[in-house]
Amino acid sequence: MSDDRRRAELAANLQLVRERIERACVAAGRSPGSVTLTAVTKTYPASDVLLLAGLGVTDVGENKDQEAAGKAAQARAAGVRLRWHFVGQLQRNKARSVASYADVVESVDSLRLAAALDRAALAVRDRPLDVLVQVSLDGDPARGGAAGDDLWRVSDAVASSDGLRLGGVMAVAPRGWEPGRAFERLAELAGRIVATHPGATTVSAGMSGDLEEAIRHGATHVRIGTSLLGMRNSLR
Ligand SMILES: *Cc1c(COP(=O)(O)O)cnc(C)c1O
């Protein structure tokens, strides 16, 4: 597809997503400015990232280190400034790489990962790395996320790390759960964390299929892939 056609397609999708966000904010009595759109560009090329940036997108999300590092480098080379959110499961041996280009790591769910990222951030950055603690709402460890007391332990560890800044929480609605129920539960947990860590106000929740429910329950960031960029290859 030509760049012009792709730009027009992305612009139309972006318009629809922005309208959904706006309607959901109005329905919830919130200001549309209170929700940040993070475009999840995984599996799509750097050219799409640049087109989205040209259309006014400020935040992008990626879930694999190698792919993210390459796109961040290409954006930088093109003089495009974006906030890069890492949203995937992260191996500790990738912490240094991710800390070098990411502005936010949304998927911290263990003390070991928090410690590795802290060391990495202190080694490769000149300012702290924003971290969201990923919450497992159903306690199933397979999909990532901290549950139970681990949630408080990981949050406290991040908050007391010199290389990290606790920004808040992130979650994915568990399969088979009604999203409203999931995000209501997330809001409750987020409220408990912000009570001890007043700066941890970010609630990253809501994807293409459930952004309305997330906004209704206080999401400050929605992470949108499919509705913006199209269906991904099912193997990814
Ligand atoms: C892929 C992904 C998204 C985007 O999902 P869509 O349903 O395509 O909007 C959001 N969050 C995370 C953690 C993801 O991995």
Coordinates of N, CA, C and O in Angstrom, one line a residue, residues 147-227:
A147 N -0.4 -10.5 41.6 CA -1.6 -10.7 42.3 C -1.4 -10.8 43.8 O -0.3 -11.0 44.3
G148 N -2.5 -10.6 44.6 CA -2.4 -10.7 46.0 C -1.3 -9.8 46.6 O -1.2 -8.7 46.1
D149 N -0.6 -10.3 47.7 CA 0.3 -9.4 48.3 C 1.5 -9.0 47.5 O 2.2 -8.0 47.7
D150 N 1.7 -9.8 46.4 CA 2.8 -9.5 45.5 C 2.6 -8.1 44.9 O 3.6 -7.3 44.6
L151 N 1.4 -7.7 44.7 CA 1.1 -6.4 44.1 C 1.6 -5.3 45.0 O 2.3 -4.3 44.5
W152 N 1.4 -5.4 46.3 CA 1.9 -4.3 47.2 C 3.4 -4.4 47.3 O 4.1 -3.4 47.4
R153 N 4.0 -5.6 47.3 CA 5.4 -5.8 47.5 C 6.1 -5.2 46.3 O 7.1 -4.4 46.4
V154 N 5.6 -5.5 45.1 CA 6.3 -5.0 43.9 C 6.1 -3.4 43.8 O 7.1 -2.7 43.5
S155 N 4.9 -2.9 44.1 CA 4.7 -1.5 44.1 C 5.7 -0.8 45.0 O 6.3 0.2 44.7
D156 N 5.8 -1.3 46.2 CA 6.7 -0.7 47.2 C 8.1 -0.7 46.8 O 8.9 0.3 46.9
A157 N 8.5 -1.8 46.2 CA 9.9 -2.0 45.7 C 10.2 -1.0 44.6 O 11.2 -0.3 44.6
V158 N 9.3 -0.8 43.7 CA 9.5 0.1 42.6 C 9.6 1.5 43.1 O 10.5 2.3 42.8
A159 N 8.6 1.9 44.0 CA 8.6 3.2 44.6 C 9.9 3.6 45.3 O 10.3 4.7 45.4
S160 N 10.6 2.6 45.9 CA 11.8 2.9 46.7 C 13.0 2.6 45.9 O 14.1 2.7 46.4
S161 N 12.9 2.4 44.6 CA 14.1 2.2 43.7 C 14.6 3.6 43.1 O 13.8 4.3 42.6
D162 N 15.8 3.8 43.3 CA 16.4 5.1 42.8 C 16.2 5.3 41.3 O 16.1 6.4 40.8
G163 N 16.3 4.1 40.6 CA 16.3 4.2 39.1 C 14.9 4.2 38.5 O 14.8 4.3 37.3
L164 N 13.9 4.0 39.3 CA 12.5 3.8 38.8 C 11.6 4.8 39.5 O 11.8 5.3 40.6
R165 N 10.5 5.1 38.8 CA 9.4 5.9 39.4 C 8.1 5.2 39.2 O 7.8 4.7 38.1
L166 N 7.4 5.0 40.3 CA 6.2 4.3 40.3 C 5.1 5.2 39.7 O 4.7 6.2 40.3
G167 N 4.6 4.8 38.5 CA 3.6 5.7 37.8 C 2.2 5.2 38.1 O 1.3 6.0 38.0
G168 N 2.0 3.9 38.4 CA 0.7 3.4 38.6 C 0.5 2.0 38.2 O 1.5 1.2 38.4
V169 N -0.6 1.6 37.6 CA -0.9 0.2 37.3 C -1.3 0.0 35.9 O -1.8 0.9 35.2
M170 N -1.2 -1.2 35.4 CA -1.6 -1.6 34.1 C -2.3 -3.0 34.3 O -1.9 -3.8 35.1
A171 N -3.4 -3.3 33.5 CA -4.0 -4.6 33.5 C -4.6 -4.8 32.1 O -5.0 -3.9 31.4
V172 N -4.8 -6.1 31.8 CA -5.6 -6.6 30.7 C -6.8 -7.3 31.3 O -6.6 -8.1 32.3
A173 N -8.0 -7.1 30.8 CA -9.1 -7.8 31.3 C -8.9 -9.3 31.1 O -8.6 -9.7 30.0
P174 N -9.1 -10.1 32.1 CA -8.9 -11.6 31.9 C -9.9 -12.2 30.9 O -11.1 -11.7 30.9
R175 N -9.5 -13.1 30.2 CA -10.4 -13.8 29.3 C -11.6 -14.4 30.0 O -11.4 -14.9 31.1
G176 N -12.7 -14.2 29.5 CA -13.9 -14.7 30.1 C -14.5 -13.8 31.2 O -15.6 -14.1 31.7
W177 N -13.9 -12.8 31.5 CA -14.4 -11.8 32.5 C -15.2 -10.7 31.7 O -14.8 -10.3 30.7
E178 N -16.2 -10.3 32.4 CA -16.9 -9.1 31.8 C -16.0 -7.9 32.1 O -15.5 -7.7 33.2
P179 N -15.6 -7.1 31.0 CA -14.6 -6.1 31.2 C -14.9 -5.1 32.3 O -14.0 -4.6 33.0
G180 N -16.2 -4.7 32.4 CA -16.6 -3.8 33.5 C -16.2 -4.3 34.9 O -15.7 -3.5 35.7
R181 N -16.4 -5.5 35.1 CA -16.1 -6.1 36.4 C -14.5 -6.1 36.6 O -14.0 -5.8 37.7
A182 N -13.8 -6.4 35.5 CA -12.3 -6.4 35.6 C -11.8 -5.0 36.0 O -11.0 -4.8 36.9
F183 N -12.3 -4.0 35.2 CA -11.8 -2.7 35.4 C -12.2 -2.0 36.7 O -11.6 -1.1 37.3
E184 N -13.4 -2.5 37.2 CA -13.9 -2.0 38.5 C -12.9 -2.5 39.6 O -12.5 -1.7 40.5
R185 N -12.5 -3.7 39.5 CA -11.6 -4.3 40.4 C -10.2 -3.6 40.3 O -9.6 -3.4 41.3
L186 N -9.8 -3.4 39.1 CA -8.5 -2.7 38.9 C -8.5 -1.3 39.6 O -7.6 -0.9 40.2
A187 N -9.7 -0.6 39.4 CA -9.8 0.8 40.0 C -9.6 0.7 41.5 O -9.0 1.6 42.1
E188 N -10.2 -0.3 42.1 CA -10.2 -0.5 43.5 C -8.7 -0.7 44.0 O -8.2 0.0 44.9
L189 N -8.0 -1.5 43.3 CA -6.6 -1.8 43.6 C -5.7 -0.5 43.3 O -4.8 -0.2 44.1
A190 N -6.0 0.2 42.2 CA -5.3 1.4 41.9 C -5.5 2.4 43.0 O -4.5 3.1 43.4
G191 N -6.7 2.5 43.5 CA -7.0 3.4 44.6 C -6.2 3.1 45.9 O -5.7 4.0 46.6
R192 N -6.0 1.8 46.1 CA -5.2 1.5 47.3 C -3.7 1.8 47.1 O -3.1 2.2 48.1
I193 N -3.2 1.7 45.9 CA -1.8 2.0 45.7 C -1.6 3.5 45.7 O -0.6 4.0 46.3
V194 N -2.5 4.2 45.2 CA -2.3 5.7 45.1 C -2.4 6.3 46.5 O -1.9 7.3 46.8
A195 N -3.2 5.6 47.4 CA -3.3 6.1 48.8 C -1.9 6.0 49.5 O -1.7 6.9 50.4
T196 N -1.1 5.1 49.2 CA 0.3 5.0 49.8 C 1.3 5.7 48.9 O 2.3 6.2 49.4
H197 N 1.1 5.8 47.6 CA 2.0 6.4 46.7 C 1.3 7.4 45.8 O 0.8 7.1 44.7
P198 N 1.2 8.6 46.3 CA 0.3 9.6 45.7 C 0.7 10.0 44.3 O -0.2 10.5 43.5
G199 N 1.9 9.7 43.8 CA 2.3 10.0 42.5 C 1.8 8.9 41.5 O 1.9 9.1 40.3
A200 N 1.4 7.8 42.0 CA 1.1 6.6 41.1 C -0.3 6.7 40.6 O -1.2 5.9 40.9
T201 N -0.6 7.7 39.7 CA -2.0 8.0 39.3 C -2.4 7.4 38.0 O -3.5 7.5 37.6
T202 N -1.4 6.7 37.3 CA -1.7 6.2 36.0 C -2.5 4.9 36.1 O -2.1 4.0 36.9
V203 N -3.6 4.7 35.3 CA -4.3 3.5 35.2 C -4.4 3.1 33.7 O -5.1 3.8 33.0
S204 N -3.5 2.2 33.3 CA -3.5 1.8 31.9 C -4.4 0.6 31.7 O -4.1 -0.5 32.2
A205 N -5.5 0.8 31.1 CA -6.5 -0.3 30.9 C -7.3 0.0 29.7 O -7.5 1.2 29.3
G206 N -7.8 -1.0 29.1 CA -8.7 -0.8 27.9 C -7.9 -1.0 26.7 O -6.8 -0.5 26.5
M207 N -8.4 -1.9 25.8 CA -7.8 -2.1 24.5 C -9.0 -1.9 23.4 O -10.0 -1.3 23.8
S208 N -8.7 -2.4 22.2 CA -9.7 -2.1 21.2 C -11.1 -2.5 21.5 O -12.1 -1.8 21.2
G209 N -11.3 -3.7 22.2 CA -12.6 -4.2 22.4 C -13.3 -3.7 23.7 O -14.5 -3.9 23.9
D210 N -12.5 -3.0 24.6 CA -13.1 -2.7 25.9 C -12.7 -1.3 26.4 O -12.8 -1.1 27.6
L211 N -12.3 -0.4 25.5 CA -11.9 0.9 26.0 C -13.0 1.7 26.7 O -12.7 2.4 27.7
E212 N -14.2 1.5 26.3 CA -15.3 2.2 26.9 C -15.5 1.8 28.4 O -15.6 2.7 29.3
E213 N -15.4 0.5 28.7 CA -15.6 0.1 30.1 C -14.4 0.6 30.9 O -14.5 0.9 32.1
A214 N -13.2 0.6 30.3 CA -12.0 1.0 31.0 C -12.1 2.5 31.4 O -11.8 2.9 32.5
I215 N -12.6 3.3 30.4 CA -12.7 4.7 30.7 C -13.8 5.0 31.8 O -13.7 5.8 32.7
R216 N -14.9 4.2 31.7 CA -15.9 4.3 32.7 C -15.4 4.1 34.1 O -15.8 4.7 35.1
H217 N -14.3 3.2 34.2 CA -13.8 2.9 35.5 C -12.5 3.6 35.8 O -11.7 3.1 36.6
G218 N -12.2 4.7 35.1 CA -11.1 5.6 35.5 C -9.8 5.4 34.8 O -8.8 6.0 35.2
A219 N -9.7 4.6 33.7 CA -8.5 4.5 32.9 C -7.9 5.9 32.5 O -8.7 6.7 32.0
T220 N -6.6 6.1 32.7 CA -6.0 7.3 32.3 C -5.3 7.1 30.9 O -5.0 8.0 30.2
H221 N -5.0 5.8 30.6 CA -4.4 5.4 29.4 C -5.1 4.3 28.8 O -5.4 3.3 29.5
V222 N -5.4 4.3 27.5 CA -5.9 3.1 26.8 C -4.9 2.7 25.7 O -4.2 3.6 25.1
R223 N -4.8 1.4 25.5 CA -3.7 0.9 24.6 C -4.4 0.2 23.5 O -5.0 -0.9 23.6
I224 N -4.4 0.9 22.3 CA -5.2 0.5 21.2 C -4.3 0.0 20.0 O -3.5 0.8 19.5
G225 N -4.5 -1.2 19.6 CA -3.8 -1.8 18.5 C -4.7 -2.0 17.3 O -4.8 -1.2 16.3
T226 N -5.5 -3.0 17.3 CA -6.4 -3.5 16.2 C -7.2 -2.3 15.6 O -7.3 -2.2 14.4
S227 N -7.9 -1.6 16.5 CA -8.8 -0.6 15.9 C -8.1 0.5 15.2 O -8.7 1.2 14.4

